[in-house]
Every structure is written in structure tokens, then in C-alpha cells.
């Protein structure tokens, strides 16, 4: 930017890149809305700048994600990202979860994942368009940052108790 | 009437295209654009007489000092201050308000005292008083406002008591657009011996403001919201209150004599301008004031009133959208915050950006107020002297398009589910 | 070696004539001149992407935010900071030092504690500590210096005790030119648990400075003395000390969440940048750093060392003139303060101005130091990367002319009396 | 200023306008240096920015200036102005002194005195060149500002005692 040299003719095409159908689907129909009681990992995230909120609960079985709960309110990006994350996590080991979080964060920060990695991210790939909107990256990462914090707390508590 | 077409030619950025669309800049409450006269003043300063001010014996230093002090005189005349010594240059409104808090409130508030403000303040006119009250054992109280965003002054008499030491009110809300009857409040506050602070960040750029009519002790505002550069703001200090102030920032310029173990203070306004001032931006701010003065603030206000009327009328066509703030444009500035029940403000902001329309989405540094509106964020369009009815039309069309876009998207999603 | 001829072409003001004579600008310790790259960065910002930073959803706002944060990264790399979050933008050095005083010293000094500094500090690194000590019941102590202006560190061991909570030292004196061994002092201070503040106003513009080598907790400096615009300065804050700091200025940007009765704070560095920042000047400061980095600070230092050697040599030809500060240019920056027994510094300054030579005359915001030199004011010539030996020659010739002028005038006067 | 359009060829001619011979004479040979003891009006002025100092004493006879003492140190302008002032004051009534102070102040601020008034200012007219140097105006006024303060104190004290 900086100079008036953007190609013209932008418009809904690029908006469609940002607001991809699958994103709007998750936004309108968020998955795993029910609160999971007796969960092992609990995480809450807020972005005070836009008021977006998410809460995540995971039940673990042998360090693998079993039941998942995701609640929240906010913009399409933050809520779709949270909903997709919940879907992706199911059945993954905690180590895999952490790796996926890293991959996703990398993708938004401009590190293009390899095709195989992209596949691993599943629907979340749809959020790649967000990197053009630095201000919205925080929205896309809201649930993930909360999750990572929750995991850290979980591991710490476990260490203390062992 | 303003010749807006001519005016727009003075603003280089308004020629810019965003994503191939002409820029429609409606984020003026955050910061305004700058005319070439202001940009040129900066260039001229740096290219021909840049030097440190005060006490310079060389030509460049004398010229820089002259122009810096001329800018102070312009500011002083612009707000009807009794003399230029009332004008302290700060970085912005926020620093100006903190100055009052550190230099006055810290030394005059005590346990049981009260500070009175409103529930529509910008964080910069709220958080400094929270701290001052907390540290000094004083209480922060609030003048309520009605649903339409107008202050409810019916209980003012009992809100301002002999315990009230300071009353601080925004002259114009940056969320609701409400123009508050500051002069009226000031008179009642003064009758009880309280000191009056006015946050003029939104009013000084858009209305004729006269400190003697407002009857305030302090007035804070920022150049960047009124065609001037970033990094320069103003605190007007009523001469009679100067003696009640302790120094704030200490160092070069603000002292008269210094020994290793103590120092004495310089005269007003230098006492509050520690270190090398923002010389270039003060001078360029002077050019901004020249520009506004040549147009006439009454004209600016008239233009914005007409534009706001038009915008409010057009907004009424968007049935789903809820607009906050007073409906009467005689008590409302050119700020239109609104809520779209189907589209989150951030999604709206991003969508409009792609249409070339720059608005703001969020809490506008007024979280408690926005929370009280029952939303977590609003979208906000705000106008200035270069905006036109055509631009309002572009905004409204873009909003209609956004509504359709997100409705259609929802529909597509629903259909896909069904299939 | 610097290509000074080429460099000079970048500085529009150096083409200027003063009273018909080419400008010889030797007041760089007060403020430096600016290259067109910096002026251009300002113009570009205001003409094409001026907008308020942070939280903007529109293109201009995103671009302004990008560039503002890029400037922070440049500053951070320039001084070898571990990350950009260590860099707080202030108005100038003075505000940066006051920030430390309000945010750290106010909360950590207590009765009986000590603050240690030198007798060659600028008012901006003296008066804030006078106040902090006074308000907290602490004592301000001084590291002495020798006749030649070099710190006498022989007693440092007994000056820094377990009561010493803060040690604050100028990296380079703006009067004597002395470059102080800050790293050495910092290590001794840290060994006793004291916090270390470095006033880098004169060093960062002229020497390679690395905060990790200096081992300081805070470093303050101003853009305007290093090719950057007025109105922007820096406080480097070592990450490990962040938790010890209370907020300073309060308002927009520096908060995370706000309710009517309390607020929580934003992350570093935003916690210390209340209100709309000086966006344009921060970005232009980035351009100044690019300019200096491209030349290389080691080169800048070499050039100034050579020039200072030359100047000191030429000054020795002026028998009547007394030069202050170290004779060894490896511990001296390009600042030459001097005393002319027959001509008052102000008369000298005015005389030189007429010859096109801009120097400073006065106490240089270091009254106690200048007083201790046995004079009430000095004349000071100070160099930067664009100055040349030819300009030193012009200065010396002008000083010789002044000596002759005032001697002749005295003689005329005496003759007239006799007749 | 502001543009590079000063006529060239300036130099000592203009300096001579500032550092006029009579100024340098008073600077080198200040008049009335002795301290006047038992004086009625006493005044001291300092300009901390350049360290200049003056002290003035007046003995009055019937509200007219009799003996005068002027001491000080500093630049040519401040010291010459003080010395010339001392000479001018002798024999003047307090009212005349105040009027002369106003005339002198006006001249430095750019209000040209009428020829007759200029004559009244005597040698002090030589300081007219100072107005081209705003920073030096304070030097020229140092003794005068001190005097005016001293007079005010004197009148107040008199009122109190009467
Ligand atoms: C050593 C030193 N410290 C502090 C300052 C103050 O800098 P500023 O006026 O930019 O705040 C200066 C410059 O005047 C200086 O030379
Ligand atoms: C009403 C009001 N007060 C204060 C401020 C703070 O101004 P600044 O950010 O320039 O300090 C603003 C603008 O953001 C405002 O709208």
C-alpha cells in the first residue's frame, strides 16, 4: 500500500476470500456448543478490543481429546475459528494439539504450511485469507491462544500433583 | 456555506483509492486528514529553519522560536483564551488530562472529596480520575444520561456538593455525538467552588469553542483531530488557577534556576513544557488553525450539522440498523455510532473497507459506555468538513450491500446444509 | 569513511544562507538537522496513509499501524534491544526520564534510600530525581569528576551501597563531551541490586550503543538529536524490570479493560503509550534510523572523532580561549564548550551568527555544572555527521575575528576617552 | 527569514548597529559602579538563562533621583543598558523614571519613539539595534525590569508606612 497503486476491481471476490462459505457456516452454526462438565482442560479467552469471547472445555482420555465444548460470541472470524478448532481437536493427542496450534499460528503469521500440513488443518485452512487483515489475526487466534494457555495450566497442575 | 469541492483539493489523501475504490474517509473522530498547508508547514520548518527553541542566539533558533510562539498565539486566539501564556503544548488530549490529574488533583483531592464526571467519557477522561480518586481517598461520581444520550441534569444540584472538588465533562461524546451543556455545568460547579475540566477533543475541532464562554478552568484537545499533525495537543489553563498547580514533568526548559539539590520553576506556560518541545508539529498545528479560522468554525459546524441530518435520515432507511445518540442535530456532532443485529461491527468494518469506506468498529475507548448500550462494540462513522452527502450515500449503499451479503451468505449456508 | 559531501546534499537546510553567508550549523547537541528522507517520510504518511493506529479495520489504519510498529522494530534493533516490546515512544528524553521517575522511583524509593548520579547531568536527568528523592525521603548523591571532565570512579565502591536503589548517568555530557563508562558503572550498580538508568540523549545519536552491552535497565533518548523529527523520543525498558513499573499516563490505548470504577492495563509497550501516539514522527524517526544504519554508527563515530581532534587542535591556536572537557577524543564526543575571557558567550554567539555560524551560548540546561566551571555561561560548538573541517575553520576564523572586533572596539573606546 | 532570501553582504556593518561604540564604552567602563548605602530604592535583577546580573540603588530627594549605584556582570547589552540607565536617571522624578522605562521598553518591542522621545532616552537610543535579536531584548531590559520592581516595592512600602 502507501501509494495509490492497488489493482482496481477488488470487491466481493476478495471478501469471499476472507468470509469463506465454511467460515460463515461455522459462524451461523457453531459446533459443540454445549458446556462439557467435568472437563480436564478449561480455557477462556477475551479480546477486550472488540469484546469477542470464547470458552473451551476438553475431556481427556489417556492424553487424547475426547468430548469438546466451545462457547462464545463475537465476530465471524473469532467464532468460526473456535468452532472449527473444536471439530479438529477431537481424538488428537495433546502433543498433536500443540503442533496444530503452532501450524495454525504459523499460517496466519505468513509461514505457508506444506500441503500435507495444510491438509491436517482441515477446514481451518479457510482462515488463511485473514492474514491480509492484521487486525483480524487476533480474532482468528483467540480460541487457540486460550486453548494453549489452558493446556499449560493443565500440564502444570498435573506436574504439581505427580 | 463551505466550498467542499475546493476544500477537498487541499487534502492529498482524499485523492487516494483503496482497493480500487475512492477513499471515503469516515473515521474523523479517531483522527482527521491534513491539508497540504499543514504538510507544507512541516516541510518548510525542516528544510529551512529547524532549530531548538528558546535561548538560541542564532538565526535559525530565533526564527523557530518566533514561529513556535506564533503557533501558541494562534491557539490562544482560536479558543478565546485571555493570553498565550494560558496555552501549554502537550502530546495529545490524554497527556493534557493527565497533566491536570498530576499537577492539580494529586495536590488538592483529599479523603471524602468527590470528582464528578459523566458516564460517556473517553477512557482518557475517566482512568486518570479513577487513579487520582483512589490514591487520594476521593470518590468518583457520575452525572447520568437519558436513553438518547443527553445528560440528565435534573439532579445536578445534589450531585455537585461542597465535597465536589473537580467536575470533568466531555464537551462532545466520541460515541454518541452528544454535545454537552458544559457552560451550564461549569457555572454550577464554580458556584460550589469546584474546578472545571473540559475534554474538548471532539468539540474544538468541530464547533466554535470559547473558553471564557465555557467558563472552564482547563480545556484539553488534540491537533491530530483538527487537521493538525500527530504528537501535539493543548491544555488551556485559566490564569487564575496557575498558582494551584505543582510542576508535572521536570527537566530542561521548565526550570528557572537549578542547583545540585533543588530547582526553581520557569514562568507559564514553559513550566509545563519540559524538554525540547514538539516544535515542528506545534508550528504545523498553527497552520491547521489558520486553515480552520479562514473557513470559520461556525461554517464548519453548519456543514457538519447538515451532513449529520442527512446521514441520520438515510440511516432511518436501514430498518435493521440501530443508531445511538441524540436525534436533534443541534445537540449532536457528526458522529454516528450504530448497531447491526446481523453483522458484527468488525465484519462490517472489514466489508466497508473493501468498498473504500473507512469507519471504526470497537469500543471507541469508551468501554463502560458501549457496554451500557448493551453491545460489546459498535460501528461508527464520523464526519468532517471535507465529507459530502455523496459519501454518506456510498456509506449507506455499502451498508445495504453488507446486509445483503451476510444474509445471502447465511442463506447459502442454510441451503448447503439442507442439500 | 563517510562521504560527507554526498551526505550534505541530503540536508536541505545546509543549502541555506544566513545573512548572506553559508550556514555553518554547529548546534547539533541542541538538535540536529534532518535529511530529506525523513522529511519525505512525513509527507508520505500525511499524503497517503494517515490514520489512527491500533484496532483500525480499514486500510489506512492497518498501514499506519504496520509502519508505526515497523519504526518500533527499527529502534529496537538499532540499540540491540531483545525485542520491540522494550521500546516505549515518548515525546523526548525528558519525558522518558520522568516516566522512570513516576513509574518506578515513586513506587520503589523509601526513606534512607539513595539515588546516585553525576555532577554533569542535564537538568532533565537531575530535577526529576531531586523531586523523587524529596517526596520519598531518599538522598541524591553524586559521583565526582576530575578537572578534565572525566568521572572519578575511585570511590564508586563506597558510593554504591545497599541503600543505593537507582543509579542514573548520562552516557555523554552535553557540555563537556565526556563519554562515561556506563557499562562499568552499571555492573557495579547491579551487583548491589540497584536499577540503572542511562541518559542516552547525546550518545545514541553519535556512538554505536547496545543496551545489552551497557547492561542498563532504562535508556532514554530523543529522535530530534539524531536526524529525526521533534516530538518523539524513546524509553528502552529492560523486559525483566517491567513488572516493577506502575502505569504513568492513563487513558486510551494503555488499558485492556475499563469499567466505571476501575481498569486493567494493556501489554508492553502500549501500557506506557496513553492516547493517540505521535504516529507520523515515530515513522519518520524510523526513516532517520534507516539513514544512520545505512551509514553505520561506527563510521559516524570515526568521523566525529576525527573532526573533534581537528577542532581541539585548532582551538589550541586561540590562546585566550579556554576549552572544557577531556582532551582525549576516545572518551569525548563532538561537543566543544569554551570560555572567552574578553567576550561574553552571548556576544560571541550573536557575532558568530552574523558570520553564518550557529553555536549555542548559555548554561546548556546544566546550570550546576556550568556554575562549577567558574563561569555563568559557556559558548558551545557541537558537531554531527555532516560537519566538515572547513566548517571548523570557519568557526575558528570567526572566533579570531570576534576577538579582534571586541579588542578593537575596546581600543576605540579607550582612545575616544583619551581624546 | 524562512527563505534563503536575505540580502548578502551583511557583516560587521550590522554588527556595528548592535554593538555600537557607546555600548561597548559603557560595557568596558561602566558608570556609577559604587554601591550606594542608605539608598531608598533597591533593585536586583537576574537572567538565569545567561547568568547576567544587575543591582541598582537610588537615593531620592523629594521623589527625585539623587545618587545612583549600578553593579553587575554579564554581556555587553545587559551591562551597557544598566550603566546608561543609571546615567539617565539622575535628577529625574519617579514619574519621569517610570515614563522613560515605558519608552525604552516600547522602543525594544518595536514601537518607534517620536524624535523628541528618542532624545529623552539619550544614549539608550543606541540599544535600538537590539530589537533585531529577540533573545537579547531580555538582556537590554534586565536593569529596567529590576528598577520597575524596585520602584513598586518602594511605593508599596511608603503607602504602608503613611
Ligand atoms: C545529555 C542530555 N540529556 C537530556 C536532554 C534532554 O533532551 P530533550 O530536550 O530532547 O528531552 C539533552 C538535550 O537537551 C541532553 O543533552
Ligand atoms: C472525547 C475524547 N477524549 C479524549 C480523546 C483522546 O485523544 P488523544 O488520543 O488525542 O489523546 C479522544 C480521542 O480519541 C476523544 O474522542
Tab-separated table of C-alpha atoms and ligand atoms in Angstrom, chain B residues 275-276, chain C residues 29 92-94 122 124 170 172 174 199 201-202 222 224-225, ligand 1:
chain	number	residue	atom	x	y	z
B	275	UNK	CA	12.436	19.184	27.457
B	276	UNK	CA	12.623	20.022	23.793
C	29	UNK	CA	23.830	18.913	20.648
C	92	UNK	CA	11.624	13.265	24.221
C	93	UNK	CA	14.377	12.207	26.597
C	94	UNK	CA	12.932	14.391	29.305
C	122	UNK	CA	21.398	17.711	32.053
C	124	UNK	CA	16.319	16.530	32.656
C	170	UNK	CA	24.493	10.443	31.259
C	172	UNK	CA	27.727	11.581	27.136
C	174	UNK	CA	26.245	17.727	26.511
C	199	UNK	CA	20.574	9.221	29.627
C	201	UNK	CA	20.343	11.817	24.571
C	202	UNK	CA	23.883	12.618	23.385
C	222	UNK	CA	15.358	11.827	21.575
C	224	UNK	CA	15.347	15.188	17.164
C	225	UNK	CA	19.018	14.936	18.083
E	1	LIG	C1	22.505	14.833	27.972
E	1	LIG	C2	21.118	15.286	27.686
E	1	LIG	N1	20.085	14.777	28.387
E	1	LIG	C3	18.812	15.142	28.161
E	1	LIG	C4	18.498	16.060	27.200
E	1	LIG	C5	17.058	16.441	27.016
E	1	LIG	O1	16.591	16.074	25.768
E	1	LIG	P1	15.155	16.560	25.301
E	1	LIG	O2	15.171	18.053	25.371
E	1	LIG	O3	15.040	16.070	23.911
E	1	LIG	O4	14.175	15.971	26.245
E	1	LIG	C6	19.538	16.624	26.435
E	1	LIG	C7	19.292	17.585	25.346
E	1	LIG	O5	18.934	18.700	25.503
E	1	LIG	C8	20.860	16.232	26.695
E	1	LIG	O6	21.868	16.767	26.005
